Coordinates of C-alpha atoms in Angstrom, one line a residue:
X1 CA -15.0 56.5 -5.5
X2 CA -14.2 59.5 -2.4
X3 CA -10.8 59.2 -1.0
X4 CA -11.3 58.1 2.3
X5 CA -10.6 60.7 5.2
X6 CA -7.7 60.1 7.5
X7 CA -6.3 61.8 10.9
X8 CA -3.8 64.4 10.4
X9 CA -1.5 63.2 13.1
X10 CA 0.3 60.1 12.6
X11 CA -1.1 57.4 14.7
X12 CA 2.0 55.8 15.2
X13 CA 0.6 54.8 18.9
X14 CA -1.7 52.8 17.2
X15 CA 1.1 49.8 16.2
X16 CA 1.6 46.8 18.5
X17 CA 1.4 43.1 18.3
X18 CA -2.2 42.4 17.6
X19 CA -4.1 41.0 14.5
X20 CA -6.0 43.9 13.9
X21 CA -6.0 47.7 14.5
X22 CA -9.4 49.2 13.5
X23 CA -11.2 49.0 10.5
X24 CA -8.2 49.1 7.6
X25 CA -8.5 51.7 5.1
X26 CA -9.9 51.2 1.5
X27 CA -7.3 50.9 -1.1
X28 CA -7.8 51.8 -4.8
X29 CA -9.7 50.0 -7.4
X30 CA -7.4 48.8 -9.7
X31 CA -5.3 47.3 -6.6
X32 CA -8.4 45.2 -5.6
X33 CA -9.0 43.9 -9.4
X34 CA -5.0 42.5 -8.6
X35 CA -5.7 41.0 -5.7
X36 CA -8.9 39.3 -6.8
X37 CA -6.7 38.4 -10.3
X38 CA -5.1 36.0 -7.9
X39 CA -7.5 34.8 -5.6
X40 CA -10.8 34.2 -7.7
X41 CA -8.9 31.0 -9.2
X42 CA -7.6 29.9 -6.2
X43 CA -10.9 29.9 -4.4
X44 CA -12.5 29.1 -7.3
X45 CA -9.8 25.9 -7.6
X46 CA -11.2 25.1 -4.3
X47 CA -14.7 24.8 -4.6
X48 CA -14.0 23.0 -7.7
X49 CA -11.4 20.3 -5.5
X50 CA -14.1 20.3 -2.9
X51 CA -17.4 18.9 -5.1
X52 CA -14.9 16.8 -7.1
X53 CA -13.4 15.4 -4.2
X54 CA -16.3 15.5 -1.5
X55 CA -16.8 11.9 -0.3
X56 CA -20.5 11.8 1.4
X57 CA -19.7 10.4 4.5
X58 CA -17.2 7.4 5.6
X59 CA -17.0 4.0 3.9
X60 CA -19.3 1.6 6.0
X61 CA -17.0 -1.7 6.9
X62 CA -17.6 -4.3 9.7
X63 CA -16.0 -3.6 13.3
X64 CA -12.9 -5.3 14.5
X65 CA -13.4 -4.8 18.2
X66 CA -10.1 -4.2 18.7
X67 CA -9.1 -0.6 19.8
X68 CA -11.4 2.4 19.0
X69 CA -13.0 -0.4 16.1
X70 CA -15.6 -1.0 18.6
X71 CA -19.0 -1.2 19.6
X72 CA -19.7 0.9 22.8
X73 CA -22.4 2.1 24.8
X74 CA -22.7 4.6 27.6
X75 CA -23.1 2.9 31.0
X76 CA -23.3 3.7 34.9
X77 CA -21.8 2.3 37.8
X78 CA -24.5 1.1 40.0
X79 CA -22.9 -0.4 43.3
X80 CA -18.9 -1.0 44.8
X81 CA -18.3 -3.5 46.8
X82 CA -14.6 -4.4 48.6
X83 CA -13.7 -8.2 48.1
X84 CA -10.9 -10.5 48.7
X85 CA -8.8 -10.3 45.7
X86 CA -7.5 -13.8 46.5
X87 CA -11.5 -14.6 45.9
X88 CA -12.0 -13.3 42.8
X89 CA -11.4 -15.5 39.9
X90 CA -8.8 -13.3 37.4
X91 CA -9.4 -15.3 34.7
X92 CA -13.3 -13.8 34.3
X93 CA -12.0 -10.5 34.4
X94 CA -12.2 -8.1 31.6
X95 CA -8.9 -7.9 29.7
X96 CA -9.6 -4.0 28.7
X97 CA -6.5 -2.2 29.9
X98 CA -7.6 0.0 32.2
X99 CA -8.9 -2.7 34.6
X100 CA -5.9 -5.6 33.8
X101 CA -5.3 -7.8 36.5
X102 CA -2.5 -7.1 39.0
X103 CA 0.8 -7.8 38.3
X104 CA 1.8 -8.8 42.0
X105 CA 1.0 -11.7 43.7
X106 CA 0.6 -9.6 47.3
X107 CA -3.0 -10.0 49.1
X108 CA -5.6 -7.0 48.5
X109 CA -8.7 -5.4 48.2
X110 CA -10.7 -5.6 45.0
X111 CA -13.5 -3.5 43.8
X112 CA -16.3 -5.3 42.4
X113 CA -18.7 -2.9 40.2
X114 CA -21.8 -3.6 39.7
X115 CA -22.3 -1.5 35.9
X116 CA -25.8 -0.8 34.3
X117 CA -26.2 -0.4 30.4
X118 CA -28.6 2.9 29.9
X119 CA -28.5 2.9 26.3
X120 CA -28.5 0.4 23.1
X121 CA -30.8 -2.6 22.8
X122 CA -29.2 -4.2 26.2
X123 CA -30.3 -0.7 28.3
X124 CA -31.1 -1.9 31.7
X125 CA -28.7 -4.7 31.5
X126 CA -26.4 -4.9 34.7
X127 CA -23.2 -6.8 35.0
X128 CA -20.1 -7.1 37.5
X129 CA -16.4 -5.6 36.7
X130 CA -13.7 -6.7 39.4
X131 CA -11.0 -3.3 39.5
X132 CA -7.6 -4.3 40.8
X133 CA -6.1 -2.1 43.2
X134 CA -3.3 -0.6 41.4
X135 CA -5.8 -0.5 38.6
X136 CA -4.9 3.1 36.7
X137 CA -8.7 3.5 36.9
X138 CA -10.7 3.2 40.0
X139 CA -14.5 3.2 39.6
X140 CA -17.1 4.7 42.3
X141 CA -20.6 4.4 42.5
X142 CA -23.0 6.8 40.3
X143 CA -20.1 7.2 37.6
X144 CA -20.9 7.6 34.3
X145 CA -18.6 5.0 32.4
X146 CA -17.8 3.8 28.7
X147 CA -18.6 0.0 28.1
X148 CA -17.4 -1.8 24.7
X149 CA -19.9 -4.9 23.6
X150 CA -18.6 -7.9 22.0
X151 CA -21.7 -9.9 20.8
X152 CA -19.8 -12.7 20.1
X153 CA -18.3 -13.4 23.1
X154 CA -20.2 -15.6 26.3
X155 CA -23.0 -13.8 27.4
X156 CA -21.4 -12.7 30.6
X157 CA -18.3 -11.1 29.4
X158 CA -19.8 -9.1 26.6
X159 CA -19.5 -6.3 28.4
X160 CA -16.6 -4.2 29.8
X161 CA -15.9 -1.1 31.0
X162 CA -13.4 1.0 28.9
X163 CA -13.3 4.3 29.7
X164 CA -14.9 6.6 31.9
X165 CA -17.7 9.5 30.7
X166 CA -16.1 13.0 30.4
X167 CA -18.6 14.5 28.8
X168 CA -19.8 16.7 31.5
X169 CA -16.3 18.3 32.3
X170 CA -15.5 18.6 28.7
X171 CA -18.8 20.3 27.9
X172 CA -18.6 22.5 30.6
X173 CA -14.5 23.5 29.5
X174 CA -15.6 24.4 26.4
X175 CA -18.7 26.9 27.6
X176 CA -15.7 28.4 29.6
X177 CA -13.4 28.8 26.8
X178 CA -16.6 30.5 24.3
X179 CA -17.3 32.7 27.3
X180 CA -13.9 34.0 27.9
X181 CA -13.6 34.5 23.8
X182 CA -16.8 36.3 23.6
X183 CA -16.4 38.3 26.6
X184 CA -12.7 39.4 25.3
X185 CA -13.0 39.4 21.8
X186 CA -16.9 40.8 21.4
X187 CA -18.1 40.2 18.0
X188 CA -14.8 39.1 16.7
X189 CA -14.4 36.4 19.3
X190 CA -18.0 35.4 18.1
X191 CA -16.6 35.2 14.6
X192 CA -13.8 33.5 15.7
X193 CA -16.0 30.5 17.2
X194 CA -18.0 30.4 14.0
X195 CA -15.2 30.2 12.1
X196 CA -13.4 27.1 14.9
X197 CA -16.8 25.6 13.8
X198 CA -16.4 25.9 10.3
X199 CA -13.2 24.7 10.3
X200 CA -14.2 21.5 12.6
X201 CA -16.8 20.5 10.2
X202 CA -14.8 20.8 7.2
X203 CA -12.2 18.5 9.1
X204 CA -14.8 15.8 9.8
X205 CA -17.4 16.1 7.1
X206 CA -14.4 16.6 4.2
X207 CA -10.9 15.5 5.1
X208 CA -11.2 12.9 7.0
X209 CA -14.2 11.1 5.5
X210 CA -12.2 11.7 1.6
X211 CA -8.9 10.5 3.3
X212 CA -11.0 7.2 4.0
X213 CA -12.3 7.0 0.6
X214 CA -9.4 6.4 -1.0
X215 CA -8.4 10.0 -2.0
X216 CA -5.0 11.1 -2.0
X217 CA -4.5 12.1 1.6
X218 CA -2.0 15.3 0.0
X219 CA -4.4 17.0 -2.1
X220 CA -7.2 16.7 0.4
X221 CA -5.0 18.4 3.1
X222 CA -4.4 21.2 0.6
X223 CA -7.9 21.9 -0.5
X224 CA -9.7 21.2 3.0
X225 CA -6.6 23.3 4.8
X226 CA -7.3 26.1 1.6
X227 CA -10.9 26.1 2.7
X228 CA -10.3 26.2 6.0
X229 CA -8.0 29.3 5.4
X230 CA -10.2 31.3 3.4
X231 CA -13.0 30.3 5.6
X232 CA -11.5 31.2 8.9
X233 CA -9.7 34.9 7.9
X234 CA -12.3 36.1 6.1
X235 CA -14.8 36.0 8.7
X236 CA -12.4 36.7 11.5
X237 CA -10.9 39.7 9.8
X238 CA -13.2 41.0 7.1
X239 CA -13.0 40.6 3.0
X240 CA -10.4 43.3 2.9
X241 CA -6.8 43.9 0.8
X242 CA -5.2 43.3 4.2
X243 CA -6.9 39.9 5.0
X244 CA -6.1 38.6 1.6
X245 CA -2.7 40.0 1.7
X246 CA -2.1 37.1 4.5
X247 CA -4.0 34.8 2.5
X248 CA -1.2 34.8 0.1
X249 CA 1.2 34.1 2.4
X250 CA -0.4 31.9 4.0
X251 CA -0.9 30.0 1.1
X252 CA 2.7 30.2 0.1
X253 CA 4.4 29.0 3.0
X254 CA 1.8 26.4 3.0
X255 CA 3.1 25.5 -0.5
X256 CA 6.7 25.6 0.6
X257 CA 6.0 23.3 3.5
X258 CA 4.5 20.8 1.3
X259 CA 6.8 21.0 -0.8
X260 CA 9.5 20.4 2.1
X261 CA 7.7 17.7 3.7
X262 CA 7.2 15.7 0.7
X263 CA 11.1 15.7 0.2
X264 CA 12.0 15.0 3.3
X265 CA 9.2 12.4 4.5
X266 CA 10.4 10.1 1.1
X267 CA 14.1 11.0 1.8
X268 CA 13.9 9.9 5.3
X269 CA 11.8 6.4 4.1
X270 CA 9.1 7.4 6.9
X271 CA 6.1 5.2 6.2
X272 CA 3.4 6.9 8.5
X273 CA 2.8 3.7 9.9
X274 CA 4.6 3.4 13.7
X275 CA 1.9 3.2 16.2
X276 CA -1.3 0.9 17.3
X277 CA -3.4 4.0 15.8
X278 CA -2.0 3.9 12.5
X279 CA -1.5 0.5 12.1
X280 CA -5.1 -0.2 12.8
X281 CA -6.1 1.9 10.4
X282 CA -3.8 0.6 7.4
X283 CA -5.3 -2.6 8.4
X284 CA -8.8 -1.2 8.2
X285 CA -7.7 0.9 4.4
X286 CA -5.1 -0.8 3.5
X287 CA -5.5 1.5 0.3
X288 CA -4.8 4.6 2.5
X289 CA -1.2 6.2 1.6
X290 CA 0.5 6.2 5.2
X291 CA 3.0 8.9 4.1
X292 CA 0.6 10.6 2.0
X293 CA -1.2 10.9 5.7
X294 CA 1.9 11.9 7.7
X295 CA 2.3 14.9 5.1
X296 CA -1.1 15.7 4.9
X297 CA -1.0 15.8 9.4
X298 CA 2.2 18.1 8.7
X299 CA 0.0 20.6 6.4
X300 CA -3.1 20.8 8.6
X301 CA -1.0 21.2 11.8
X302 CA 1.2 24.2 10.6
X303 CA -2.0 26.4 9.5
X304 CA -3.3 27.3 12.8
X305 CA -0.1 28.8 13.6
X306 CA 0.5 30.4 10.0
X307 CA -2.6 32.0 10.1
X308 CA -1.4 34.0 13.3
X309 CA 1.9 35.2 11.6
X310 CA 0.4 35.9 8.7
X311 CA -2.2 37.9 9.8
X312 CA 0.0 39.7 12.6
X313 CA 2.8 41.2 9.8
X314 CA 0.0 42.1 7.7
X315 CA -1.4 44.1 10.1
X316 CA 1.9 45.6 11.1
X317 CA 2.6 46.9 8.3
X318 CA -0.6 48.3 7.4
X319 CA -0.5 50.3 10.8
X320 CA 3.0 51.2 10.0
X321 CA 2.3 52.8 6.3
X322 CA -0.8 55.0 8.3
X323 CA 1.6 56.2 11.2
X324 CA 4.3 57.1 8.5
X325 CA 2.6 57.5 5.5
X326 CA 6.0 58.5 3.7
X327 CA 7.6 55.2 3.9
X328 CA 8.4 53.5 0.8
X329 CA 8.5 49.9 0.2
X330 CA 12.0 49.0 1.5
X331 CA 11.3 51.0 4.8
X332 CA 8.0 49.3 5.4
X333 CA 9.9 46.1 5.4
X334 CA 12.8 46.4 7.5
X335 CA 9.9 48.0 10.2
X336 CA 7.8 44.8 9.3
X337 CA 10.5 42.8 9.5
X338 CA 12.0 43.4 12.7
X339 CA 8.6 43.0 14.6
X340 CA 8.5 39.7 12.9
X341 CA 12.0 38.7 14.2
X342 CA 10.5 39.1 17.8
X343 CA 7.1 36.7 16.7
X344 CA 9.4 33.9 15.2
X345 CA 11.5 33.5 18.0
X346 CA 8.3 33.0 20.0
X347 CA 6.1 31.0 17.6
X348 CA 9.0 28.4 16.7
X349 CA 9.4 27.5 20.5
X350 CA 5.6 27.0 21.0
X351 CA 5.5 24.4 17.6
X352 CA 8.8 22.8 19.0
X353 CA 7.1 22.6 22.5
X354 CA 4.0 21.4 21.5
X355 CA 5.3 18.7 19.8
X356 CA 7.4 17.7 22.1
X357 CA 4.6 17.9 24.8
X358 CA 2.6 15.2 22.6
X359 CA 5.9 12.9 22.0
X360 CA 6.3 13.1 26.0
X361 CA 6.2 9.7 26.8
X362 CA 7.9 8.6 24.1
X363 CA 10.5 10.7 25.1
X364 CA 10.4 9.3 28.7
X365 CA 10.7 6.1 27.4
X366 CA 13.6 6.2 25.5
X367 CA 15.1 8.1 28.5
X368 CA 14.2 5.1 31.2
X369 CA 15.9 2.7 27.7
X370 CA 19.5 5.0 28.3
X371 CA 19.5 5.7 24.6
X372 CA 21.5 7.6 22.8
X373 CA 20.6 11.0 21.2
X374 CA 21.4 9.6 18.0
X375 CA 19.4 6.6 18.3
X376 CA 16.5 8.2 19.6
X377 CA 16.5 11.0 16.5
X378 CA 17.5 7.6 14.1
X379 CA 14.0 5.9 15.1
X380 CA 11.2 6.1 13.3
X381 CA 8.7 7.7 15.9
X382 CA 11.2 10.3 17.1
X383 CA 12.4 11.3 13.3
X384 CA 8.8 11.8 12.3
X385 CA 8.1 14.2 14.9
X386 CA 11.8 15.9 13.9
X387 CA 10.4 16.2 10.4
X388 CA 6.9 17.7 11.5
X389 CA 8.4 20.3 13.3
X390 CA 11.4 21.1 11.6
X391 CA 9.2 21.5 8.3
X392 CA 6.5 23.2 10.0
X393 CA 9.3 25.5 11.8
X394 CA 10.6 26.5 8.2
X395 CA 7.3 27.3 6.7
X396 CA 6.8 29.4 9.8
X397 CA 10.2 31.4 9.7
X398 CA 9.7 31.7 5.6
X399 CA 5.9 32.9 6.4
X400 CA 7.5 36.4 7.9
X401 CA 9.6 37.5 5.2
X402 CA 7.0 36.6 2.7
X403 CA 4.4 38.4 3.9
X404 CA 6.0 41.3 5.2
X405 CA 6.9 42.0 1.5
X406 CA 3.7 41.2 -0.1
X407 CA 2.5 43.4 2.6
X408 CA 4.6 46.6 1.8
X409 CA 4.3 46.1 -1.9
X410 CA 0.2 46.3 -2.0
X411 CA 0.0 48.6 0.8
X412 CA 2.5 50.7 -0.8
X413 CA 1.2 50.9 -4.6
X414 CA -2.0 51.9 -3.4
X415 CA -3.0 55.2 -4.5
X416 CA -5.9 55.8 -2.3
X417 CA -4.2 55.8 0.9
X418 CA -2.6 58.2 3.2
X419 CA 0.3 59.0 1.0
X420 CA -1.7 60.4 -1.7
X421 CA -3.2 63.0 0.7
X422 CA 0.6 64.0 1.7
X423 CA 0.8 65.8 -1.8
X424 CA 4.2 67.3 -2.7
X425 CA 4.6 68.9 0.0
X426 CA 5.2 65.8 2.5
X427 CA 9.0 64.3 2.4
X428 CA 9.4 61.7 0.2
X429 CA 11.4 58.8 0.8
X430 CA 14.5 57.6 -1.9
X431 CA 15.8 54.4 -2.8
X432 CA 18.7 54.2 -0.1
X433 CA 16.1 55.5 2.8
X434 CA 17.1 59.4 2.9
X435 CA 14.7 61.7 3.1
X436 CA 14.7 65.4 1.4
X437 CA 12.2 68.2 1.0
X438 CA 10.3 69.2 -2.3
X439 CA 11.9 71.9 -3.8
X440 CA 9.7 75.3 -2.7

């Protein structure tokens, strides 16, 4: 194997806070048999947990009609007409939600749609939704609209409109979003949407479809978030020593956050099950292990963001050891280390942040209640959203340190990089940081 040919000036210019600087430099042979000595089983584990545990699709079972358990069809408002609201008879009305009759007695101005079905056996079908006017939801003529069928209800309330169709605007959103990734990120931002792909489909062909089937919803986070893992940085970042340098820490912080979560989610006696959402689905699979669920959320959720860290100190201290070449271990990770200082402070505000951007109205309501901090943080919604992102938080800070060090160790046993070119001649670095001069 030819030693790989490297600048003679330091490059030290070339350091900052992105995921990758360049093509990394090949590192010795017997350092790659190491690192495959520990990830060959893993990955190997993986695919094994994966054909074991793969589910082929989600258990059929009859609908409910209650909530998202129903059967819709895709819909378009045809005419609006202004009546009377004092004419219109609210007990005909659809009882959906968005369109629930007003709660004041006051004189108004309905709307009375007229909706057409354009798909499913009824397309063609047309029939009349009365809209409140402090309805949330105002329908207009030509709107595309979301109807939910109940076939055993009368004939002329088996239809209602539910929602409105945003597939347009959402379609269009994410065109926007692959544009401005491609056109930033080249072929890496290319590889980056493949791999988003990837990781979609193993979310909805995999995890959720084995979660339904009964599996343990723990250990199909773990291998679907594994796969996802090795998936997503190896064909964002190449099938180097540095990529599976972040692997590993990846995949130990995600072992230390389940470890965490399962403590603390039985500890705290959270079930899982606190919302319409969840409870409708223990009442679908009543087999399906709530907490198991809430744990297996807390895994999935953390990875995106470990990934990131992960990535971003290994590539620090790569960039450091070919700026400085002479740098031992300890040096690498006090460099390493205070760059990741500056990234936890950052990424542990945007978890906290974003899960308390999703908890918002929960929030709000226990404000408008007059609750007390303690009371809010004692219930169950609030204290599983504590958990999440206190655990997740941890795994995060923990990621940093761990990596860094893995980091400086590989990169610093190798014996093909820049440090074996320095010779005897270059300063060499001692235990306690100080360096001296080869004796002439």
């Amino acid at each position: 194997m030819t030693s790989p040919q490297f600048d003679s000036e330091p490059r030290g210019h070339q350091h900052g806070h992105s995921h990758s600087h360049g093509p990394a430099a090949p590192v010795s042979k017997h350092l790659r048999k190491v690192i495959a000595a520990v990830l060959i089983p893993f990955a190997t584990a993986v695919v094994v947990g994966l054909a074991v545990l793969w589910p082929g699709g989600a258990p059929p079972h009859e609908r409910t009609g209650v909530g998202f358990d129903r059967q819709t069809q895709q819909a378009k408002v045809v005419k609006v007409d202004k009546v009377d609201c004092k004419d219109v008879n609210a007990a005909q009305m659809p009882t959906s939600g968005e369109t629930a009759p007003s709660s004041g007695s006051g004189p108004g101005l309905c709307e009375k749609a007229t909706v057409e079905v354009t798909t499913g056996h009824d397309k063609g079908r047309t029939f009349v939704e009365v809209v409140q006017p402090d309805a949330p939801r105002q329908l207009r003529q030509g709107q595309g609209v979301v109807v939910a069928y109940a076939p055993d209800a009368p004939h002329d309330l088996q239809y209602s409109v539910t929602d409105v169709n945003r597939k347009f605007p959402m379609a269009l959103l994410a065109g926007i979003f692959a544009l401005v990734v491609v056109a930033v990120g080249r072929m890496r931002g290319v590889m980056a949407l493949v791999a988003l792909a990837v990781s979609f489909a193993v979310l909805t062909l995999f995890i959720l479809p084995a979660i339904l089937q009964g599996s343990n919803p723990l250990l199909v986070a773990v291998i679907g978030a594994s796969a996802i893992m090795l998936i997503a940085l190896y064909m964002c970042h190449g099938l180097t020593a540095r990529t599976s340098v972040a692997v590993i820490g990846t995949l130990l912080s995600l072992l230390l956050i389940g470890l965490l979560g399962s403590l603390f989610i039985g500890w705290a006696s959270l079930t899982g099950n606190t919302d319409d959402i969840t409870g409708l689905i223990h009442g679908l699979y009543p087999h399906i292990d709530m907490s198991g669920l809430l744990l297996a959320g807390v895994i999935i959720g953390s990875l995106g963001v470990l990934d990131d860290v992960t990535v971003t100190q290994t590539s620090a201290v790569w960039e450091l050891h070919q700026a400085n070449p002479t740098m031992g271990v300890r040096g690498l990770y006090r460099a390493g280390i205070r760059i990741g200082r500056d990234h936890i402070a950052s990424v542990v505000n945007t978890l906290v942040l974003a899960y308390a951007g999703a908890a918002l109205p929960l929030l709000l309501l226990f404000s408008i209640a007059r609750s007390s901090v303690g009371t809010v943080a004692n219930s169950e919604l609030v204290a599983e959203e504590i958990v999440r992102t206190l655990v997740g938080s941890i795994g995060l800070v923990a990621s940093v340190p761990v990596t860094t060090v893995l980091a400086a160790l590989v990169v610093s046993a190798d014996r093909t990089g820049p440090g074996a070119e320095a010779g005897a001649s270059a300063p060499v670095r001692t235990g306690r940081g100080r360096r001296r001069r080869a004796k002439p």
